[in-house]
PDB file of C-alpha atoms in Angstrom:
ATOM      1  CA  UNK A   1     122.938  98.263 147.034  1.00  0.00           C
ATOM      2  CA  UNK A   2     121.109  98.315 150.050  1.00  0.00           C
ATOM      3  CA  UNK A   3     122.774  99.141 153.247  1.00  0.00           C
ATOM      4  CA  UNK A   4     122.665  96.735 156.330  1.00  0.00           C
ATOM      5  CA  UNK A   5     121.918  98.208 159.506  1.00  0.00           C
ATOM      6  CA  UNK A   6     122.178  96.773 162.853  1.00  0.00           C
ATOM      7  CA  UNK A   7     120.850  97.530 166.557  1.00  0.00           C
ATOM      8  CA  UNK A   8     124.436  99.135 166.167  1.00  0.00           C
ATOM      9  CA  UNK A   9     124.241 101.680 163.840  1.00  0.00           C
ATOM     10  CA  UNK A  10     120.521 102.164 163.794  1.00  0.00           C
ATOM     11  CA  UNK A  11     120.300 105.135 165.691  1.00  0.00           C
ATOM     12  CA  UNK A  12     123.335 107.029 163.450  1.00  0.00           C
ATOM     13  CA  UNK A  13     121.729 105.262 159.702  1.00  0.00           C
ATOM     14  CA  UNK A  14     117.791 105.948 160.887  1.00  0.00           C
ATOM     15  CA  UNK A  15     116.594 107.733 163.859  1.00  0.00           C
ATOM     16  CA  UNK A  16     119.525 110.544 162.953  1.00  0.00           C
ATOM     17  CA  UNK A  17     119.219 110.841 159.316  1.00  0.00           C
ATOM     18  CA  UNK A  18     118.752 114.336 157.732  1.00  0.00           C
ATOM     19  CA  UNK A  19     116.406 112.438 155.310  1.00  0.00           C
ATOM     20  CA  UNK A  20     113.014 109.703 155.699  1.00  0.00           C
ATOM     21  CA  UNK A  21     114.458 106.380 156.222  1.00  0.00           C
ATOM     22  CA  UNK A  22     112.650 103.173 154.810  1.00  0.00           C
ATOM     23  CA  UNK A  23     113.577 100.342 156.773  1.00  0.00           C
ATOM     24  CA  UNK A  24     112.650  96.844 155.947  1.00  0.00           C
ATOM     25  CA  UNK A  25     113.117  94.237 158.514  1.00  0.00           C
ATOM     26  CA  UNK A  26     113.553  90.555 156.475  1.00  0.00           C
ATOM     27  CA  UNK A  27     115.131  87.049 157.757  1.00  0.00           C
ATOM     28  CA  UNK A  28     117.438  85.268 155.050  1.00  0.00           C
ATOM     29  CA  UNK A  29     114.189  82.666 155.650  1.00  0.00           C
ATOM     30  CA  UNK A  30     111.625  84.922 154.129  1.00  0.00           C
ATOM     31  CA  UNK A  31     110.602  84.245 151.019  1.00  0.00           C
ATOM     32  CA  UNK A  32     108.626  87.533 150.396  1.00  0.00           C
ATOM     33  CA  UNK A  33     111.228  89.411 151.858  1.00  0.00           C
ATOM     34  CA  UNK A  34     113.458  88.079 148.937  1.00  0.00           C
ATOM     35  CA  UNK A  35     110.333  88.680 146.309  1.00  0.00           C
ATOM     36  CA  UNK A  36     109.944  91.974 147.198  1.00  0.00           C
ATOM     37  CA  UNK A  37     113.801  93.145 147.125  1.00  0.00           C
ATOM     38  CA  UNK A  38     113.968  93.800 143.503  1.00  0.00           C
ATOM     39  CA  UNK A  39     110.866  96.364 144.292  1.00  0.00           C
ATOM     40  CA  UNK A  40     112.671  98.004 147.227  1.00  0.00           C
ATOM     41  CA  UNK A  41     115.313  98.513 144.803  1.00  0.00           C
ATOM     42  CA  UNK A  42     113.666  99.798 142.089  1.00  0.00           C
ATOM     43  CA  UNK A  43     111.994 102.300 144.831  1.00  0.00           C
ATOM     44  CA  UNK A  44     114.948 103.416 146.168  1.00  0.00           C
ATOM     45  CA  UNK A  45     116.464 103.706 142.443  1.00  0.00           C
ATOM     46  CA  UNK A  46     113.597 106.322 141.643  1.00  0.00           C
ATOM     47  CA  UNK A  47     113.252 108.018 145.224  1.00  0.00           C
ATOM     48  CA  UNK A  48     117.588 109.231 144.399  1.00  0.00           C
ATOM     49  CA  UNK A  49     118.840 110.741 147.808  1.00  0.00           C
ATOM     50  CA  UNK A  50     115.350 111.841 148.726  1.00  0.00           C
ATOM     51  CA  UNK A  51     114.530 108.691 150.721  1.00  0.00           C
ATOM     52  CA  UNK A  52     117.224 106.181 152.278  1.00  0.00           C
ATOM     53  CA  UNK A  53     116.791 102.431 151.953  1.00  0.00           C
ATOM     54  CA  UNK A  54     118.036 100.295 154.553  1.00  0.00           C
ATOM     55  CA  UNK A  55     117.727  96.272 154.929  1.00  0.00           C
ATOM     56  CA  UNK A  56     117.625  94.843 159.289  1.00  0.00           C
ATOM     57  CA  UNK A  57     117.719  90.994 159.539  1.00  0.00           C
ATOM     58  CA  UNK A  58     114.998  90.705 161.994  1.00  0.00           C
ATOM     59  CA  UNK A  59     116.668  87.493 163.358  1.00  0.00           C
ATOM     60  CA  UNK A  60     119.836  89.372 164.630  1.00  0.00           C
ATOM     61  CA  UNK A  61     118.607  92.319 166.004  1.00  0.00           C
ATOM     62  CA  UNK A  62     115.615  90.688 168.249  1.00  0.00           C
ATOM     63  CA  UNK A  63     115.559  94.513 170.435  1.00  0.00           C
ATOM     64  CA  UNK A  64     114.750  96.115 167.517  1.00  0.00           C
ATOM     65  CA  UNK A  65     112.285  93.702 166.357  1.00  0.00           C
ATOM     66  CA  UNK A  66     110.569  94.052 169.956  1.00  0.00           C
ATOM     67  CA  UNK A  67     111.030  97.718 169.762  1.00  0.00           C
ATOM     68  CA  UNK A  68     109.060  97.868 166.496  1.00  0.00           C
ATOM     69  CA  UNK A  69     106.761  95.082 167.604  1.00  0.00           C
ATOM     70  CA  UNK A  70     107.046  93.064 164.312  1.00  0.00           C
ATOM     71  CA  UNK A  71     104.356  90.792 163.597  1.00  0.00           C
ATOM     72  CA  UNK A  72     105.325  89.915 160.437  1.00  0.00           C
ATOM     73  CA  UNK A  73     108.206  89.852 157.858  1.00  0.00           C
ATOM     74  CA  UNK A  74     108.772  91.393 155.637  1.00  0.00           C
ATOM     75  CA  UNK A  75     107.662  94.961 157.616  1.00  0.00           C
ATOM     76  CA  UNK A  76     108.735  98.050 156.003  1.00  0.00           C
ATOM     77  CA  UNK A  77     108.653 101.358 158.272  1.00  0.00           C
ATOM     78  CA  UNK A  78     109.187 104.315 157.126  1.00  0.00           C
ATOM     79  CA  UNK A  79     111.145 106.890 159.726  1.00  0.00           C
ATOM     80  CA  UNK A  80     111.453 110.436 159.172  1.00  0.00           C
ATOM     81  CA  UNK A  81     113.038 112.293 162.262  1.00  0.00           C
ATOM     82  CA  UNK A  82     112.991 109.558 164.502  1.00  0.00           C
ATOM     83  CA  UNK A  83     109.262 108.923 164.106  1.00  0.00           C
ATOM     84  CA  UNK A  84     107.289 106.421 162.215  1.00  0.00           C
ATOM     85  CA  UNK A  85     105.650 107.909 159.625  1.00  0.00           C
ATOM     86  CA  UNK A  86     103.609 104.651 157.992  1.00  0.00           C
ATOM     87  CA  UNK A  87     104.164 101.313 158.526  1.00  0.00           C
ATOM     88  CA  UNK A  88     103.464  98.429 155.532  1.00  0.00           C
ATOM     89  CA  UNK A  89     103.140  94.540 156.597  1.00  0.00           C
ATOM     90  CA  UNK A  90     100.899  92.116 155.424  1.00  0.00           C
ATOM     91  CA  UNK A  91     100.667  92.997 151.838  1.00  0.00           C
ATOM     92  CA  UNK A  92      98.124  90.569 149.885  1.00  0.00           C
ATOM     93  CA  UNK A  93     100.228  90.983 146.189  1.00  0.00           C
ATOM     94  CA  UNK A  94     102.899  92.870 144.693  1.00  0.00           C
ATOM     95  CA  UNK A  95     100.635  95.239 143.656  1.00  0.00           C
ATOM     96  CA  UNK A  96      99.802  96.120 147.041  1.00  0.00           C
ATOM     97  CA  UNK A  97     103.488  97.082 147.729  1.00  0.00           C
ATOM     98  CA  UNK A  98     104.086  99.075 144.655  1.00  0.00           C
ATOM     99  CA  UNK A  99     100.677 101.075 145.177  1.00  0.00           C
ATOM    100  CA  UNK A 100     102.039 102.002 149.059  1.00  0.00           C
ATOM    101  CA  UNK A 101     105.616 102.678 147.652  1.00  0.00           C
ATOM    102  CA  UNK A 102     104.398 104.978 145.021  1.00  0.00           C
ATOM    103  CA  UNK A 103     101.851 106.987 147.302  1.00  0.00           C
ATOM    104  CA  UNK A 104     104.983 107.386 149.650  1.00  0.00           C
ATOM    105  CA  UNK A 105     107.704 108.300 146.748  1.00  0.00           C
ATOM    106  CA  UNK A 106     104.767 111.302 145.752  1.00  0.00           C
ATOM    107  CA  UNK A 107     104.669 112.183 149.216  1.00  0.00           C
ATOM    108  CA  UNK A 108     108.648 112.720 150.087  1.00  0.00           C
ATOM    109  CA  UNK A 109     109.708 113.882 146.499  1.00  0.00           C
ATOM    110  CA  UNK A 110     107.524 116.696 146.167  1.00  0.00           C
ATOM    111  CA  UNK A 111     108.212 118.463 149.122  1.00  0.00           C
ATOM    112  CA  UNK A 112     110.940 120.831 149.683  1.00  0.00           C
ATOM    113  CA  UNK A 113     114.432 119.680 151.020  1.00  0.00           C
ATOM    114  CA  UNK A 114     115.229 122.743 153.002  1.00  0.00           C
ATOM    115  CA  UNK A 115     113.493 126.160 153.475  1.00  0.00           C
ATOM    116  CA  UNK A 116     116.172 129.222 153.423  1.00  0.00           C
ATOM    117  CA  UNK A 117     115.127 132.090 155.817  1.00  0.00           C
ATOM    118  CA  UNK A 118     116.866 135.384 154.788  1.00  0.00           C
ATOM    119  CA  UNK A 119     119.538 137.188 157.298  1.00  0.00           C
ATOM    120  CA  UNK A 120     118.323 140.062 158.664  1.00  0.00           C
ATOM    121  CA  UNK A 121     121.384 142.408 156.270  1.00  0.00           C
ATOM    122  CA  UNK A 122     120.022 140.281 153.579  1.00  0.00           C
ATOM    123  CA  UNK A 123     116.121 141.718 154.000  1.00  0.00           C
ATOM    124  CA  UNK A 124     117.696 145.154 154.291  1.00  0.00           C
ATOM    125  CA  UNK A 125     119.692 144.446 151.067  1.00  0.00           C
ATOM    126  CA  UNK A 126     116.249 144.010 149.424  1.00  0.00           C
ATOM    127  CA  UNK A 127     114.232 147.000 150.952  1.00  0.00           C
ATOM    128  CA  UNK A 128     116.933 149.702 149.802  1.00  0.00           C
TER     129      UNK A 128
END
C-alpha cells in the first residue's frame, strides 16, 4: 500500500523523513500513472524501509504541483533531506522506468543507514 500524502502532511511524510522519499505525483485521469503503479510497487516491495513510497494527486494539491513545477504526470521525485535528488518524467516505455528505478534502488540500498562515532570513555575502553 502506498501512502497518500497531501500539501498537508507533506512536509512531516517527505521533506522530514529520516529516509529518501519517492514521490509520484498522478491524477485519477492518468493513464500511465495507473500503468506504472504496479512498478512503483514492486520498487518499493524490494527497496523494504530503505526508501519510502508515497502517491500526491497532482489535481488536489495544485501548490505543490507549482512548487515542483510539474510538466507532466506521472513525475516521480525522489527527496532525500528535503532536497531533490533526481527527478523522472517523460519516460518513453516501461523499460525506461524500471532502468531509473533500479539505478536508484543500487544507489540508496548500498549505502550505510547510520554511521556510529565512538564516546570518548568508549575510545579509552579500547586503548587500555
Amino acid at each position: 500500500m502506498v501512502l497518500s500524502v497531501s500539501e498537508r502532511t507533506f512536509t512531516q511524510e517527505v521533506l522530514e523523513s529520516p529516509v529518501p522519499v519517492l514521490v509520484n505525483f498522478e491524477a485519477p485521469w492518468c493513464g500511465l500513472c495507473r500503468i506504472i503503479q504496479p512498478l512503483l510497487l514492486q520498487f518499493n516491495a524490494q527497496c523494504g524501509d530503505q526508501i519510502k513510497l508515497v502517491a500526491i494527486n497532482a489535481d488536489q494539491n495544485f501548490k505543490l504541483s507549482t512548487t515542483y513545477r510539474l510538466k507532466s504526470l506521472p513525475t516521480l521525485l525522489l527527496i532525500e533531506n528535503g532536497i531533490v535528488r533526481k527527478r523522472l518524467e517523460s519516460f518513453r516505455n516501461r523499460e525506461d522506468l524500471l532502468l531509473a528505478l533500479e539505478e536508484m534502488k543500487l544507489t540508496y540500498t548500498n549505502t550505510p543507514k547510520s554511521y556510529i562515532i565512538p564516546t570518548t570513555a568508549e575510545l579509552e575502553c579500547r586503548s587500555a
